[in-house]
Coordinates of C-alpha atoms in Angstrom, one line a residue:
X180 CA 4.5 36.0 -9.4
X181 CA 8.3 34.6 -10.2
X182 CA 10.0 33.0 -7.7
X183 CA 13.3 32.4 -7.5
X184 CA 15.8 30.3 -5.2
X185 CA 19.8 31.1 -4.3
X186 CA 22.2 30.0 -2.3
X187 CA 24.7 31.8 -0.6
X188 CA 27.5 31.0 2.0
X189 CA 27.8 32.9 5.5
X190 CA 30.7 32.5 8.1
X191 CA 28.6 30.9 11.4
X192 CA 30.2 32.8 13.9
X193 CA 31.6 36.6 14.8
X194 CA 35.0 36.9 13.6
X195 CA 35.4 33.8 11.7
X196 CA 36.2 34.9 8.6
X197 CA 39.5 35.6 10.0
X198 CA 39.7 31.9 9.5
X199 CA 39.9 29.5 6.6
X200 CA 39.5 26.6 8.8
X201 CA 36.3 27.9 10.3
X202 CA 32.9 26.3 9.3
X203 CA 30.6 27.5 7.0
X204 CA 26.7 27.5 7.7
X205 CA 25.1 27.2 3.4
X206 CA 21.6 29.5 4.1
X207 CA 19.1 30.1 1.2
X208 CA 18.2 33.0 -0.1
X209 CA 15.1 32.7 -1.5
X210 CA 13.2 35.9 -4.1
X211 CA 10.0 36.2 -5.3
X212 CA 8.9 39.3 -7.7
X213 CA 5.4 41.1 -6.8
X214 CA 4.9 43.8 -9.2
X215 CA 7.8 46.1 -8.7
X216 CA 8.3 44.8 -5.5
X217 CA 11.1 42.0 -4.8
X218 CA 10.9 40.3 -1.9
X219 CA 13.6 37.9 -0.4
X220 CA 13.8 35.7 2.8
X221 CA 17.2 36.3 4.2
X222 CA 18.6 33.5 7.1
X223 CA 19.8 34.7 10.6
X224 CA 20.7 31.6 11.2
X225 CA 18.6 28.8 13.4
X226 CA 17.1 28.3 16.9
X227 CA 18.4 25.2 19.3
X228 CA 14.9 24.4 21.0
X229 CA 13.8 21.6 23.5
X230 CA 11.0 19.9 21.7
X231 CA 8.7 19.7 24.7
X232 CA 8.9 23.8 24.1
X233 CA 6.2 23.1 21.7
X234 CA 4.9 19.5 21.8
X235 CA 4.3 19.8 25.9
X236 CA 0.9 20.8 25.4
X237 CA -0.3 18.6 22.5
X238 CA -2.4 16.0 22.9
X239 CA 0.4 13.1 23.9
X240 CA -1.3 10.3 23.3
X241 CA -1.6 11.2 19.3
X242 CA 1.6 12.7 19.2
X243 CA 4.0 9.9 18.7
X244 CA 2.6 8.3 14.7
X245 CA 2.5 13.0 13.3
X246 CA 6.3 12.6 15.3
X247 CA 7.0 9.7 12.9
X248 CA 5.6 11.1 10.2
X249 CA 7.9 14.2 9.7
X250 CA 10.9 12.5 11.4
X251 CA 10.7 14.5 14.6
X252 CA 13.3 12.4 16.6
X253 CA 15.2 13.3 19.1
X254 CA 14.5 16.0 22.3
X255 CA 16.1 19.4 20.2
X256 CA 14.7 20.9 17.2
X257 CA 16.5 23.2 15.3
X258 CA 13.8 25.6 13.0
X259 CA 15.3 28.1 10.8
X260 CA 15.0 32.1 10.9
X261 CA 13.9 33.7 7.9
X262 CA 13.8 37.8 8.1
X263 CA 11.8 39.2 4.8
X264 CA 13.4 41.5 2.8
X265 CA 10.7 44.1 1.0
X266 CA 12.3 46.4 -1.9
X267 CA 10.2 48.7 -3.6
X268 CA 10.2 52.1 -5.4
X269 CA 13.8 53.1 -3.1
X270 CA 12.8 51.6 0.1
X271 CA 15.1 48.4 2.1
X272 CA 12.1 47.0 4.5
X273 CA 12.8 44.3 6.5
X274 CA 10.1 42.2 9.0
X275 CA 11.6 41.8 11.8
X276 CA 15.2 42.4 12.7
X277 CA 17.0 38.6 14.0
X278 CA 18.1 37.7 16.7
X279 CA 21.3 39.9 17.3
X280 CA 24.4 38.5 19.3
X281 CA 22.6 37.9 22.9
X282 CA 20.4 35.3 22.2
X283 CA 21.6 31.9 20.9
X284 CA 25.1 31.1 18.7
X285 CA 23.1 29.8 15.9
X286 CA 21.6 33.2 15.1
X287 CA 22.7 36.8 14.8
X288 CA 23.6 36.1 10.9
X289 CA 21.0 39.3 9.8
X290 CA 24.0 41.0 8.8
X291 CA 26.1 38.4 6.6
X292 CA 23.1 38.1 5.1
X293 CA 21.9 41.4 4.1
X294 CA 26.2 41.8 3.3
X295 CA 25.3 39.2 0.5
X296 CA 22.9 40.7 -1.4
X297 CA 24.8 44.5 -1.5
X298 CA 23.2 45.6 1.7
X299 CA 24.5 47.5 4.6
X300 CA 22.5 47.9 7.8
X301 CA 22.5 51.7 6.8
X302 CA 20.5 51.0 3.9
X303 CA 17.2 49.6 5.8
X304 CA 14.9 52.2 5.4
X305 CA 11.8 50.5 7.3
X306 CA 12.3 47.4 10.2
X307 CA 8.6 46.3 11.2
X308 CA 8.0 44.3 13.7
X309 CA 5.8 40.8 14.2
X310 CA 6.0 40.8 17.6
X311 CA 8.9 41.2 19.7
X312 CA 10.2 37.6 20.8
X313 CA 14.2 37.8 20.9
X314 CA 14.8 36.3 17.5
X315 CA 12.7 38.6 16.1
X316 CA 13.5 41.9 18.3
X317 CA 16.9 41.7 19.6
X318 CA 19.1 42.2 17.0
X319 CA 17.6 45.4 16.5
X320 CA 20.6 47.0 18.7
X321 CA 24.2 46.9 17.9
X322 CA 27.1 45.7 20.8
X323 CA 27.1 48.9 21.9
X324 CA 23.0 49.2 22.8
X325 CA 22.8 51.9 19.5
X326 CA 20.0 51.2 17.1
X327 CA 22.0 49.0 14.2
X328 CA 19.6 50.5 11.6
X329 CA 20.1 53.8 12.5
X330 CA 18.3 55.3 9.2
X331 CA 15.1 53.3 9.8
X332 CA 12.0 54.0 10.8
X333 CA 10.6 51.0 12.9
X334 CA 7.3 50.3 13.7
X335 CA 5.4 47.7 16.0
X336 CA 2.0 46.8 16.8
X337 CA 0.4 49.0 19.6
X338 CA -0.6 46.0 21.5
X339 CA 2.4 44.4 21.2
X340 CA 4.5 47.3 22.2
X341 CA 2.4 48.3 25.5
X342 CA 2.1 44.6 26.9
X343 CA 6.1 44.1 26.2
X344 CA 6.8 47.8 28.3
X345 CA 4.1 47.3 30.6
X346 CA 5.8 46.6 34.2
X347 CA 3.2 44.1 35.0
X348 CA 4.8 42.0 32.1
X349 CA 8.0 40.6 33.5
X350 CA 6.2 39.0 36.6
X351 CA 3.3 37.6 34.8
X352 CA 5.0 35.9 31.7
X353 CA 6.4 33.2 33.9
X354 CA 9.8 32.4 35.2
X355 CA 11.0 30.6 31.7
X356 CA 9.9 33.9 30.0
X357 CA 11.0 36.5 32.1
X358 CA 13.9 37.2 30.0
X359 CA 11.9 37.9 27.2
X360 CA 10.4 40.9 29.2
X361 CA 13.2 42.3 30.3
X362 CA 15.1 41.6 26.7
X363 CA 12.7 43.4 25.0
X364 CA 11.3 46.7 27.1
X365 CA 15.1 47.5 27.0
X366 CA 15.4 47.3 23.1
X367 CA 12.0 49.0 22.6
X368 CA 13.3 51.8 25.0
X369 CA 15.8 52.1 23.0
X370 CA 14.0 52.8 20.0
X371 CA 13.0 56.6 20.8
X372 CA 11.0 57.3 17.8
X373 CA 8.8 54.2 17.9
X374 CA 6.0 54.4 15.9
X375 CA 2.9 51.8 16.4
X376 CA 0.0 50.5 14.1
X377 CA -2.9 48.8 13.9
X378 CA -4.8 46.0 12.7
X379 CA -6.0 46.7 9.1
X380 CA -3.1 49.9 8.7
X381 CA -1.4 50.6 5.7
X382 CA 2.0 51.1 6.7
X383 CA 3.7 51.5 3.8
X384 CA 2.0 51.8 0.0
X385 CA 0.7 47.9 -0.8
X386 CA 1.5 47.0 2.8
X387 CA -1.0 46.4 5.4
X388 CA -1.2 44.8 8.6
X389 CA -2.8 41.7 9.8
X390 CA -4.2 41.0 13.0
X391 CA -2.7 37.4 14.2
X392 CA -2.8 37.5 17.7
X393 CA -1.9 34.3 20.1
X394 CA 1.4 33.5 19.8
X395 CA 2.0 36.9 22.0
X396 CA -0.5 39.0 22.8
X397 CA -0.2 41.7 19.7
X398 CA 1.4 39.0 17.2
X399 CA 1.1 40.7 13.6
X400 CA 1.2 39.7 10.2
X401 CA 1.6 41.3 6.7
X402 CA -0.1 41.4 3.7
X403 CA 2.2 42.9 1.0
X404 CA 0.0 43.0 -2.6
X405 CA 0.5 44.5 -6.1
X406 CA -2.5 44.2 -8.2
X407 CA -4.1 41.0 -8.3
X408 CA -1.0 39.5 -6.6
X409 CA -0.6 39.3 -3.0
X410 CA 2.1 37.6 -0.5
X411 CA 1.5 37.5 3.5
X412 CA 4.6 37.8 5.8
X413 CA 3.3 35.3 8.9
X414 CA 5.9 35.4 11.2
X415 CA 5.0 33.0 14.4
X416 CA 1.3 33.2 13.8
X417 CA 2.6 29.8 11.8
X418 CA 5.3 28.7 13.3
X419 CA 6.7 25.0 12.1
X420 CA 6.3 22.8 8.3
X421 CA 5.0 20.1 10.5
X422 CA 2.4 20.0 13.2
X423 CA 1.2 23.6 12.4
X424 CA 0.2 22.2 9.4
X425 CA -1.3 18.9 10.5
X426 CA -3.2 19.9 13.1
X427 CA -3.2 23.9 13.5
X428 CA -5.9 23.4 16.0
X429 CA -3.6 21.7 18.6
X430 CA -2.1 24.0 21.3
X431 CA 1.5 24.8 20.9
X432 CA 4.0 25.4 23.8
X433 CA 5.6 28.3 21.8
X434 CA 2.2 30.1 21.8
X435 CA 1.8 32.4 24.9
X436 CA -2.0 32.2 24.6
X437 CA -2.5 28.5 23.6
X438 CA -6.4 29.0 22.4
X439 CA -6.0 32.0 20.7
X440 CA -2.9 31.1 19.3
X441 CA -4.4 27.9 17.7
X442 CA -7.6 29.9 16.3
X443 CA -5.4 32.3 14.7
X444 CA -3.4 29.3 13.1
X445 CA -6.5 27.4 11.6
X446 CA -8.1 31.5 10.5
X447 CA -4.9 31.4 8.5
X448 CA -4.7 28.0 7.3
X449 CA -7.9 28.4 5.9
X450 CA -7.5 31.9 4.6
X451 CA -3.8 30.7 2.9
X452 CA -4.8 27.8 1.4
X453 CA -8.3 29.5 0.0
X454 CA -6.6 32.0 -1.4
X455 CA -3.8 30.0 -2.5
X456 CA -1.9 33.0 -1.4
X457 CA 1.8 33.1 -1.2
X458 CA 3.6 33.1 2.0
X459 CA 6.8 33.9 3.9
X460 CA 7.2 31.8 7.6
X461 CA 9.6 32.8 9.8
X462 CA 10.7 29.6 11.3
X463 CA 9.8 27.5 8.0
X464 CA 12.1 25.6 5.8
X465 CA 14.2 26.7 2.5
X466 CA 13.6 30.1 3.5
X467 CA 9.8 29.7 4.7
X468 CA 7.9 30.8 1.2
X469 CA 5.6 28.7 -0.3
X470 CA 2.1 28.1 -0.2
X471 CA -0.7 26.1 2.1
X472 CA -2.4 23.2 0.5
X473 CA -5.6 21.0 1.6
X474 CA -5.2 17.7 2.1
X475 CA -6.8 14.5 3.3
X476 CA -5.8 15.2 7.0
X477 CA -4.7 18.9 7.5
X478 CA -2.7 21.1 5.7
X479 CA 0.7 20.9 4.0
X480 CA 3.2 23.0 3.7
X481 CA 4.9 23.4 -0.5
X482 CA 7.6 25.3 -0.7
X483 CA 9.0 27.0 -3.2
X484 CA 10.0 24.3 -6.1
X485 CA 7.9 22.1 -4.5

């Protein structure tokens, strides 16, 4: 497996290219070649998070010296979004679809970055879904509620697809959440030819999904392999470089089922760093691919180059 690192510029913001004062957001671009297959982590941008969003359940009295540690200072935390770009034998697949223009300012740069590397949102030929949070989900829809990849397929995990249209949902999420609900039964509405999968499914030739349930309810992975050579596409089920890592048995506040969320995170932990297989995060650094290492206390996250 080669993997390679690049660095491209995108405008931050609708519109400003229009302006040569505007600022400039640097993302990474970062490729890796399986077999025939390249695969390349593109940036929509980054989330603006309360860190109690995902420390509030942790044990606090052991918090504060792991805080230290990775220099988590401050109440906001700011993780990247990495969508995965699959190309092989003709097809443009992407994980996931960004965050689109309703969520948060920092995100919604999907289509810079796919403008970057000579693609046009008419040349996805597959989205897949992990799970169908709204920087994963949203910016599946243009302005104008019409499916931006209009020549894609999408597909979704059937679990995750009936508990996010289920009416039951919106109540029982909780009040913090309940825009989430309603966010994403309208964009999977909107989506008329749907199509769902299930754990262990081969959805496309060498791509197969992955059962990673916890951080919502029908949370999915990828495994995409050529040969001997294999790379999984994690999404949330791993969702930070830091305390994920350290301890992947504490609870996390951005998990919707704490418990099953954490056994899911040490399954793969263990699994990753076993295996010493390559992976894609979404909300990791330097594009989220690299690979999960042992070490005296916990895991650690290398990236690429590292």
């Amino acid at each position: 497996m080669t993997l390679t690192r690049r660095t491209l510029m995108s405008r931050l913001g609708a519109g400003l290219a229009l302006s040569a004062a505007a600022p400039l957001r640097v993302w990474s671009a970062v490729e890796t070649q399986l077999g025939t297959a390249r695969i390349t982590s593109l940036s929509d941008g980054y989330l603006t998070l309360p860190a109690s969003f995902m420390f509030g359940p942790m044990p606090q009295a052991d918090l504060p010296p792991l805080l230290e540690r990775y220099g988590l200072q401050g109440d906001i935390l700011k993780p990247d979004c990495n969508v995965t770009l699959l190309q092989v034998e003709g097809r443009n697949v992407l994980f996931d679809a960004g965050s689109g223009s309703a969520f948060q300012d920092s995100v919604g740069q999907l289509v810079d970055a796919l403008d970057a590397v000579g693609l046009a949102p008419d040349d996805i030929t597959d989205v897949i879904f992990t799970h169908a949070h709204p920087d994963h989900l949203w910016g599946v829809l243009d302005d104008f509620d019409d499916p931006l990849f209009a020549n894609a397929r999408h597909m979704i995990g059937r679990a995750e697809r009936d508990y996010w249209l289920d009416p039951a949902t919106v109540d029982a999420i909780g009040a913090d959440r309940a825009a989430f609900a309603v966010g994403a039964a309208r964009r999977l509405e909107a989506l008329e030819d749907l199509e769902t999968f299930e754990d262990g499914d081969e959805l496309l030739p060498g791509v197969a999904a992955v059962a990673t349930h916890g951080h919502t309810p029908g949370h999915m992975s990828f495994e995409v392999r050529s040969g001997s050579e294999a790379l999984i596409v994690v999404g949330d089920a791993i969702g930070n470089h830091h305390l994920a890592f350290a301890r992947p048995d504490w609870p996390s506040g951005a998990d919707q089922d704490l418990a099953a969320g954490a056994a899911t995170r040490v399954a793969l932990m263990d699994r990753l760093a076993s295996e010493q297989m390559a992976m894609i995060g979404y909300h990791l650094p330097d594009g989220g691919m690299g690979r999960v290492e042992r070490g005296e206390d916990g895991y650690r996250f290398v990236p690429l180059g590292g």
